[in-house]
mmCIF file of C-alpha atoms in Angstrom:
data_model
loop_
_atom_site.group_PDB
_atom_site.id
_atom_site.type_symbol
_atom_site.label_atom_id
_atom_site.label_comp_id
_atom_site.label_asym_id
_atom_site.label_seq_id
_atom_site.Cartn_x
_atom_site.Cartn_y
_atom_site.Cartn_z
ATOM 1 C CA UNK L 326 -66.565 43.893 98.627
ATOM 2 C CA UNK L 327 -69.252 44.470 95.545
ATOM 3 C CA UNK L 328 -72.249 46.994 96.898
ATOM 4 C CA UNK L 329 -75.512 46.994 95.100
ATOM 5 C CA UNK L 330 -75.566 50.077 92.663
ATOM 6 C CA UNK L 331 -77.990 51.757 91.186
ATOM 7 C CA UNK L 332 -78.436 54.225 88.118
ATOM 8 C CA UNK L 333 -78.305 58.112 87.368
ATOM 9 C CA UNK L 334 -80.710 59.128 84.825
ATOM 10 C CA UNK L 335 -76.907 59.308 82.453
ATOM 11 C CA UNK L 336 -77.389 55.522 82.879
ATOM 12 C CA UNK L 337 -74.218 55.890 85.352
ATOM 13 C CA UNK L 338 -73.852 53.473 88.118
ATOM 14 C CA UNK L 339 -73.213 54.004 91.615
ATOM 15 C CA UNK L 340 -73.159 52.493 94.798
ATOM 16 C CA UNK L 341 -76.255 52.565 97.244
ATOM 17 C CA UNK L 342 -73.905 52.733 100.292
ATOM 18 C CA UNK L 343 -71.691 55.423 100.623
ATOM 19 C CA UNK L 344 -69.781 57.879 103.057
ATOM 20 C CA UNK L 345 -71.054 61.334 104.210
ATOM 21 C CA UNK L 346 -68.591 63.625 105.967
ATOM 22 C CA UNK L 347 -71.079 66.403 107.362
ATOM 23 C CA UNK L 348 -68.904 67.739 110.576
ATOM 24 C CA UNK L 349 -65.721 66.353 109.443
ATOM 25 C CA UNK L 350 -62.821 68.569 109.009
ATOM 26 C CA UNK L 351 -63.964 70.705 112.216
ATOM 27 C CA UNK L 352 -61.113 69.732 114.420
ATOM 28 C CA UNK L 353 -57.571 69.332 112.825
ATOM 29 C CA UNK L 354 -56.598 66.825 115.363
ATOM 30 C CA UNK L 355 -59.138 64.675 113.943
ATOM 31 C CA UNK L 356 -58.706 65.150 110.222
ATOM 32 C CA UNK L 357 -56.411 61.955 110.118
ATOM 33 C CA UNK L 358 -58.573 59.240 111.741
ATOM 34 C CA UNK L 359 -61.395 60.712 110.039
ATOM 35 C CA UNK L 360 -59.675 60.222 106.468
ATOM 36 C CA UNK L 361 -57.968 56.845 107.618
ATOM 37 C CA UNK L 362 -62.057 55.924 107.855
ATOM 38 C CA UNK L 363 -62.991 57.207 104.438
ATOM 39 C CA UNK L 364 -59.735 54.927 103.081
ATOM 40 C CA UNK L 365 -61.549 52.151 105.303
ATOM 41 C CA UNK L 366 -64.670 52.607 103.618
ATOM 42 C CA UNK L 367 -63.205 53.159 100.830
ATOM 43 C CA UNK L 368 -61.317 49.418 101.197
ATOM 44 C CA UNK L 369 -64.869 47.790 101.908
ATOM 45 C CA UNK L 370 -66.052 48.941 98.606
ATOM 46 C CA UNK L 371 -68.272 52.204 99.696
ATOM 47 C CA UNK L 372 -66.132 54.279 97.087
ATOM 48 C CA UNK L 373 -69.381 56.750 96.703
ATOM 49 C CA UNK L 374 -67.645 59.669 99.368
ATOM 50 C CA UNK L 375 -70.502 63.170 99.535
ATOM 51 C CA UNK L 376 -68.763 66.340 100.545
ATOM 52 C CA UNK L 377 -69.390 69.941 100.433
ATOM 53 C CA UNK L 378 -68.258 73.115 100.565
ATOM 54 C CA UNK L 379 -70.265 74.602 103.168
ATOM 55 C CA UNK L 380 -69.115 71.467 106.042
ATOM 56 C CA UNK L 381 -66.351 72.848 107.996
ATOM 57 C CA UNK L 382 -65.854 75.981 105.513
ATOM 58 C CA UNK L 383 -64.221 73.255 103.278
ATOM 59 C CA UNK L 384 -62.847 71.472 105.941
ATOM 60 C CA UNK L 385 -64.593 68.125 105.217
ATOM 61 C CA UNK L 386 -63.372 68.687 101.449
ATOM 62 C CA UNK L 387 -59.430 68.804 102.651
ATOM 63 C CA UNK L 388 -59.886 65.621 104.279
ATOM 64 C CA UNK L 389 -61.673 64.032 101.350
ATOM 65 C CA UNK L 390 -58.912 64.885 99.698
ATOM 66 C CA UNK L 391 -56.354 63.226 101.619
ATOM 67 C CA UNK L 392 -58.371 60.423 102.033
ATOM 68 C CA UNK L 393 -58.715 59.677 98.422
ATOM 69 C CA UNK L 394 -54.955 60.977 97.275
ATOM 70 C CA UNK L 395 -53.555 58.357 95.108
ATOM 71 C CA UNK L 396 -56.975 56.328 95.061
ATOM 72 C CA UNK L 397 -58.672 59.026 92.804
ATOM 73 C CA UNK L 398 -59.859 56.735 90.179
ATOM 74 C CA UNK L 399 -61.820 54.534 93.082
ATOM 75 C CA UNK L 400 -64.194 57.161 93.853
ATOM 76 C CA UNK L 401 -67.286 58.528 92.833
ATOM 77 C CA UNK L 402 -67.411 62.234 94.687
ATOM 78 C CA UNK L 403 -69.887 64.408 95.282
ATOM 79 C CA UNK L 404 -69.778 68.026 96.556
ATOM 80 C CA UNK L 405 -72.162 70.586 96.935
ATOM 81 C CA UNK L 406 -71.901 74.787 95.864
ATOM 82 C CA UNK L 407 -73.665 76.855 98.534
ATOM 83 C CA UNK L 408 -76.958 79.007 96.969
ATOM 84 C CA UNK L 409 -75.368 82.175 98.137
ATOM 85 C CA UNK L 410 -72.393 81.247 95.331
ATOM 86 C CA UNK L 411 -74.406 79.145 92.808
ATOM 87 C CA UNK L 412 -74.968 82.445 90.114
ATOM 88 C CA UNK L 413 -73.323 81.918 87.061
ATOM 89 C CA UNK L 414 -69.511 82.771 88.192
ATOM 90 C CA UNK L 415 -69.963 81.984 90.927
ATOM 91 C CA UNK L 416 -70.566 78.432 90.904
ATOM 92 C CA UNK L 417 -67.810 78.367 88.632
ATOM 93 C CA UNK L 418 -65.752 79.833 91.092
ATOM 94 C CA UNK L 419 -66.606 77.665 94.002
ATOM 95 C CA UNK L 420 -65.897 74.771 91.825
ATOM 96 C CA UNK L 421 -62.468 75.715 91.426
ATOM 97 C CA UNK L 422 -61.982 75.746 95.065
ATOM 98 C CA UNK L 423 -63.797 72.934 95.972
ATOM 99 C CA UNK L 424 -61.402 71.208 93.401
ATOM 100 C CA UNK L 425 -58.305 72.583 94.941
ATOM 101 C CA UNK L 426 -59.035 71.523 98.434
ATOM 102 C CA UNK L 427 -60.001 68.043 97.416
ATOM 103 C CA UNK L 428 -56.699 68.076 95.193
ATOM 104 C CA UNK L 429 -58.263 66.682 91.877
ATOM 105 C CA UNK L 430 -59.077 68.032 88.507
ATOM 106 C CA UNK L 431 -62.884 66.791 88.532
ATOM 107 C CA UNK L 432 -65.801 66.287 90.420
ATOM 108 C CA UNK L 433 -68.303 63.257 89.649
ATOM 109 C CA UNK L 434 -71.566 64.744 90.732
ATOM 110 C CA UNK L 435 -71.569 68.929 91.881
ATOM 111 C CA UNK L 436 -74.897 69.905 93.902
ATOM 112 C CA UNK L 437 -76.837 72.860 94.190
ATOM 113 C CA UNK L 438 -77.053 72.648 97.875
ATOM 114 C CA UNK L 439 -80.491 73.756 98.208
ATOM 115 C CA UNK L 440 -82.443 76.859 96.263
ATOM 116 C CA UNK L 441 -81.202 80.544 97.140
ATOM 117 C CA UNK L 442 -82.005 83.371 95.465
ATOM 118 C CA UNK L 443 -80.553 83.148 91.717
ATOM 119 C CA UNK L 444 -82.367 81.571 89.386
ATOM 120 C CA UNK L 445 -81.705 77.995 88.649
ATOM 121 C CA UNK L 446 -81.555 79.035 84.910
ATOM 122 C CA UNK L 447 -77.620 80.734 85.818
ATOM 123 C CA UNK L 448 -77.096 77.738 87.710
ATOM 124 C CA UNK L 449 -77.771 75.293 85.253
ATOM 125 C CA UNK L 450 -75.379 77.332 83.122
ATOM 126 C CA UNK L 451 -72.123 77.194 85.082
ATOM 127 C CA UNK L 452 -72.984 73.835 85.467
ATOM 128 C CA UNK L 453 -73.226 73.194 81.712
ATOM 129 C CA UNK L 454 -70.164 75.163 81.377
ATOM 130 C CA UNK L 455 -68.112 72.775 83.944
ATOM 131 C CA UNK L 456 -69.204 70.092 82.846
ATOM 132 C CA UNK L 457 -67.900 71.312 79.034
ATOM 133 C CA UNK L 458 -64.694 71.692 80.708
ATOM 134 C CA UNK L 459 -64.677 68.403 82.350
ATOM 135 C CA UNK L 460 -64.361 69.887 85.844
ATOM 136 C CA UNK L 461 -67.284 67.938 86.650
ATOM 137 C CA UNK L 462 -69.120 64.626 85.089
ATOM 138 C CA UNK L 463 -72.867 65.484 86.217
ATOM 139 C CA UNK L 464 -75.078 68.004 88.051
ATOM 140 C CA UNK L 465 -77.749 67.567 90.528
ATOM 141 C CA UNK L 466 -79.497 69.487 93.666
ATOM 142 C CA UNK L 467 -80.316 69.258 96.966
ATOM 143 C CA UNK L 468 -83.375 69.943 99.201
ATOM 144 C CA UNK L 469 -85.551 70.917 96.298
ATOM 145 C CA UNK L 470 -89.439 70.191 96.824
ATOM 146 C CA UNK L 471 -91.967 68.759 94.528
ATOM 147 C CA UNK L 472 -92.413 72.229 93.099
ATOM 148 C CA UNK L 473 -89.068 73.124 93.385
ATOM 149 C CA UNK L 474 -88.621 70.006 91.039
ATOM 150 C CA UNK L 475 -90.972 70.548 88.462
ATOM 151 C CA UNK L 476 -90.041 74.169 87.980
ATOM 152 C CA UNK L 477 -86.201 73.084 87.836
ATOM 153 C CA UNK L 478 -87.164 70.430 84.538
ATOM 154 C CA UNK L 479 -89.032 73.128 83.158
ATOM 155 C CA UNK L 480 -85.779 74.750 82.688
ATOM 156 C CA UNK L 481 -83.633 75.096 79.717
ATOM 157 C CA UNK L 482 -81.310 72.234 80.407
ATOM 158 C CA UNK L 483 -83.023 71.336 83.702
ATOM 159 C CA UNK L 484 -83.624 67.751 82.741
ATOM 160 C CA UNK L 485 -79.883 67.102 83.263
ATOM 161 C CA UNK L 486 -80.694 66.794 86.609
ATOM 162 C CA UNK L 487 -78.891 63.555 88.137
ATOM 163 C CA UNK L 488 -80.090 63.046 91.493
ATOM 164 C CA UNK L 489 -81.998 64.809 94.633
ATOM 165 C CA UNK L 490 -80.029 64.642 98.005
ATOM 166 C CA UNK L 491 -82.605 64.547 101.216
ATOM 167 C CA UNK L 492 -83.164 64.361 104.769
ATOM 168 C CA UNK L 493 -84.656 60.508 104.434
ATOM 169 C CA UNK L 494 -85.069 57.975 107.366
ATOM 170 C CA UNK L 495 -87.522 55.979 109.153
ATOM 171 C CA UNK L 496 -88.607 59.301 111.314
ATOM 172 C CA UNK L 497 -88.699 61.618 108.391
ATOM 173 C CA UNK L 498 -90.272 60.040 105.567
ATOM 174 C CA UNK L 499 -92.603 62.570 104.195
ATOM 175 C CA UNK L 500 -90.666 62.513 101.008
ATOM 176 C CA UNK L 501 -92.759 58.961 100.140
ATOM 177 C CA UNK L 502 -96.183 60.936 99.620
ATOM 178 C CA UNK L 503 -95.092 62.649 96.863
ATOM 179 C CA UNK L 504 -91.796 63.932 96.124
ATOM 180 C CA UNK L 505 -89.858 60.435 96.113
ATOM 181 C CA UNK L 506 -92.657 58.597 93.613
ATOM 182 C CA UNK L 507 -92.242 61.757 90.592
ATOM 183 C CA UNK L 508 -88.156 61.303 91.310
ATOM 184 C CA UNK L 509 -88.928 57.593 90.698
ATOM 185 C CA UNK L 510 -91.334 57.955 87.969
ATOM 186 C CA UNK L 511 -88.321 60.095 86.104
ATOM 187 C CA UNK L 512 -85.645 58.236 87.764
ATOM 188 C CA UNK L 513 -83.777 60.469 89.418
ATOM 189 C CA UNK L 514 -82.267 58.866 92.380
ATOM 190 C CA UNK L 515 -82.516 60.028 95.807
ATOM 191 C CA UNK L 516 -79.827 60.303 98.079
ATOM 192 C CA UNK L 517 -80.722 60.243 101.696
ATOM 193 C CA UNK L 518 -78.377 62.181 103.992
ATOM 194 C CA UNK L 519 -78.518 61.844 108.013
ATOM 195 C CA UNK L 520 -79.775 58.032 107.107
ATOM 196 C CA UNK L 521 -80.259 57.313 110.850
ATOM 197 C CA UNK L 522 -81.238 61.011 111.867
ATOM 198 C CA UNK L 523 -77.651 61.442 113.509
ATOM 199 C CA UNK L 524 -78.205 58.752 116.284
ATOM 200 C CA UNK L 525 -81.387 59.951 117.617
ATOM 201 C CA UNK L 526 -83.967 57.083 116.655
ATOM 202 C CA UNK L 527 -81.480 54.363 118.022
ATOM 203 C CA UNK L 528 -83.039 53.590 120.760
ATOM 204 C CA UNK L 529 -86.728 53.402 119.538
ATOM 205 C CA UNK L 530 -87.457 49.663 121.343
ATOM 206 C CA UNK L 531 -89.073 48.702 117.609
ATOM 207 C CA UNK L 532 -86.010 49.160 115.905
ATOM 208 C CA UNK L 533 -83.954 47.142 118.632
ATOM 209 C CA UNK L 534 -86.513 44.671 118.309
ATOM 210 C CA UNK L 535 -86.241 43.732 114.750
ATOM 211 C CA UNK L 536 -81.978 44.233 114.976
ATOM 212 C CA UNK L 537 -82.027 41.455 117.633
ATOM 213 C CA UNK L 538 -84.204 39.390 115.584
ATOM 214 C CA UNK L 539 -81.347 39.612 112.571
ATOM 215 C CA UNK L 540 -78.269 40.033 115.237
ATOM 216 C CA UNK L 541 -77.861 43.284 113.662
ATOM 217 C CA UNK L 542 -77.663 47.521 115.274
ATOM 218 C CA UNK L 543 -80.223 49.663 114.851
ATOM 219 C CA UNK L 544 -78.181 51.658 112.757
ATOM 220 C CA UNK L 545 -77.967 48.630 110.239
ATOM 221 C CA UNK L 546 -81.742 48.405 110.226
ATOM 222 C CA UNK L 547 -82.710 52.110 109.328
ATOM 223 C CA UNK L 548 -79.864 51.643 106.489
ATOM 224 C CA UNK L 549 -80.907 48.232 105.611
ATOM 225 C CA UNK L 550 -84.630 49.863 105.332
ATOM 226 C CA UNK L 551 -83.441 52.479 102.957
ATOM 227 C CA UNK L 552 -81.075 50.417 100.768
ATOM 228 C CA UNK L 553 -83.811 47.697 100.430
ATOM 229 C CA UNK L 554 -85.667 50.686 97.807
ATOM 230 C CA UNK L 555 -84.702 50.975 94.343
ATOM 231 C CA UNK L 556 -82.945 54.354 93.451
ATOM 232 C CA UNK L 557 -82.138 55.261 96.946
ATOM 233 C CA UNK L 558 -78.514 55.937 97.799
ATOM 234 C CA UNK L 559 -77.843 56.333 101.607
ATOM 235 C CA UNK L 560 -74.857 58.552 102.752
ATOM 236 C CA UNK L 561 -73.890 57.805 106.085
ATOM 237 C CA UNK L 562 -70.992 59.465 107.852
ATOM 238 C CA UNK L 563 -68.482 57.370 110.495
ATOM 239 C CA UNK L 564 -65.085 58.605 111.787
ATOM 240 C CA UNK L 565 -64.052 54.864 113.545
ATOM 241 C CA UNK L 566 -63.132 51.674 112.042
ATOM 242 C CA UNK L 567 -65.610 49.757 113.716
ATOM 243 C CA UNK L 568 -68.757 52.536 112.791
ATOM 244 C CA UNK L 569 -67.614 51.910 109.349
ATOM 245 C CA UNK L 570 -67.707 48.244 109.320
ATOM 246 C CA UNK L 571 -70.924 48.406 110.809
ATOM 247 C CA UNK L 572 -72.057 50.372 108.149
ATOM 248 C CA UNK L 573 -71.162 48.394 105.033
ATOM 249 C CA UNK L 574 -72.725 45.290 106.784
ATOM 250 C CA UNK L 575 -75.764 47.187 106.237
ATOM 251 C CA UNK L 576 -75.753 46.685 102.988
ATOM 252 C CA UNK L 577 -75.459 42.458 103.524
ATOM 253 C CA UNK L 578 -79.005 43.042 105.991
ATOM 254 C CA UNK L 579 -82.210 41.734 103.586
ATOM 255 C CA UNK L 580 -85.217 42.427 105.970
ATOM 256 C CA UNK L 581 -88.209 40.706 105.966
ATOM 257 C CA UNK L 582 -91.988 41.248 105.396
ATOM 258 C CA UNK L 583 -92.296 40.781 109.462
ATOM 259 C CA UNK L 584 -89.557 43.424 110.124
ATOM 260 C CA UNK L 585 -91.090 46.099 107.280
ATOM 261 C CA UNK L 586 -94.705 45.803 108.648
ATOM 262 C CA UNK L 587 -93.493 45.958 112.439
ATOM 263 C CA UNK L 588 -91.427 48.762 111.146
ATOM 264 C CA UNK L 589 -93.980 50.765 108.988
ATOM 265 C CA UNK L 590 -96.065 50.064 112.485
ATOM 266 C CA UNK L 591 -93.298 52.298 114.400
ATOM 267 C CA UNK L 592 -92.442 54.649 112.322
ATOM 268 C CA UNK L 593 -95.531 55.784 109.938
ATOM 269 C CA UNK L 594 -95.770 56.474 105.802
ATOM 270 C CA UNK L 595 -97.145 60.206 105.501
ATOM 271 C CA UNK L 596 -100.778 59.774 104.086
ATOM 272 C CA UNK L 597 -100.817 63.571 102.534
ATOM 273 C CA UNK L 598 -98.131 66.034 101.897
ATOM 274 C CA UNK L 599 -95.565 67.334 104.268
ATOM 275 C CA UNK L 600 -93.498 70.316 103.696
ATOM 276 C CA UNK L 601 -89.904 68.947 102.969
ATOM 277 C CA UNK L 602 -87.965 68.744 106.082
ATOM 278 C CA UNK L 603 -84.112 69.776 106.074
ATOM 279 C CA UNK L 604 -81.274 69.550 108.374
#
């Protein structure tokens, strides 16, 4: 059940097809199919699982921790601090809960969700200061722009940055004029959340055309079309077995010059800069 990997600037690998769990936890009468899946996906070697703190008020964390109890050592996990808590103590702070809901002693990879109002220079700190006290392995962000970027690696102890988590599909790819080649050029990986913009470019007839050409869902094309790039990881969330399945056979799809010219046809590259687009 091997998945492609690829590397973190700390020369760590990890998997190009994980799980997201945006608007899990929101309904305890779900919380155990919707960790049974993450121990599917976790099965079918997708052991990358992104969490947070703000999804479900930590709801999405207490199921990630079920769903990895006893399998700890499997999974890479990523969570996110909120920018209203990332200051010095408080990132800190919202570490240690993030740890106790997802009932382990570390985190692999701790986000700055996206830039609030402290400076990234206390952030960079209490994340400096975790990772010291091996709460967590590495740091990276969230929804940071190209200057956003440059002004975080001219930083004291900015150039830890690991990775950049972004809105990144075939209908929001404004991230390719700019942003995603200076990530590449320093190789920072980046990790695409709502991969298939939550269902709503399924039914574009270009997409069904080149999934019926392969036998494949549309689904498995956009994430096909994103795994296919070097140093992009793509996070997509599924609460059913057979959404999951469907997902890691994603990762099997190779498409073809055909498909990425009818594709690139459908659903244009930016020619100039975009302001960064966030869900």
């Amino acid at each position: 059940m091997t998945i492609p990997t690829t590397r973190l600037p700390s020369g760590t690998a990890v998997p190009v097809l994980g799980q997201g769990t945006w608007y899990m936890g929101e309904d305890s009468r779900d919380r155990a199919r919707e960790a049974a899946a993450l121990r599917l996906g976790l099965d079918l070697g997708m052991t990358l699982i992104d969490t947070a703190e703000m999804y479900a008020d930590g709801g999405a964390e207490e199921v990630v921790g079920e769903a990895i109890a006893g399998r700890r050592d499997e999974v890479f996990l990523v969570s996110k601090v909120l920018p209203m808590n990332a200051s010095r103590r408080g990132t800190i702070a919202a570490c240690e809960r993030s740890l106790k809901r997802l009932r382990t002693d570390r985190i692999d990879l701790y986000l700055l969700h996206w830039r609030g109002s402290h400076d990234f220079s206390e952030t960079i700190a209490a994340f400096d200061t975790l990772m010291r006290d091996g709460k967590i392995g590495q740091w990276g962000v969230s929804n940071l722009d190209l200057q956003d970027m440059e002004e975080l690696v001219g930083t004291p102890g900015g150039e830890g940055v690991q990775t950049n988590q972004l809105l990144y599909n075939l209908t929001r790819r404004g991230i390719e004029y700019d942003l995603q080649p200076w990530c590449r050029g320093r190789g920072i990986p980046i990790m695409a959340y709502s991969p298939i913009e939550q269902g709503r470019m399924l039914r574009h007839p270009e997409l069904r055309r080149v999934a019926d050409r392969h036998g494949a869902t549309p689904a498995q094309v956009g994430l096909a079309w994103l795994l296919r790039q070097d140093g992009v990881v793509a996070i997509p969330k599924a609460s059913d077995p057979a959404h999951v399945r469907d997902n890691r056979a994603a990762a099997d799809l190779r498409l073809d010059e055909q498909d990425l010219a009818d594709l690139d046809r459908a659903f244009p590259p930016p020619r100039g800069p975009r302001p960064l687009e966030m869900l």
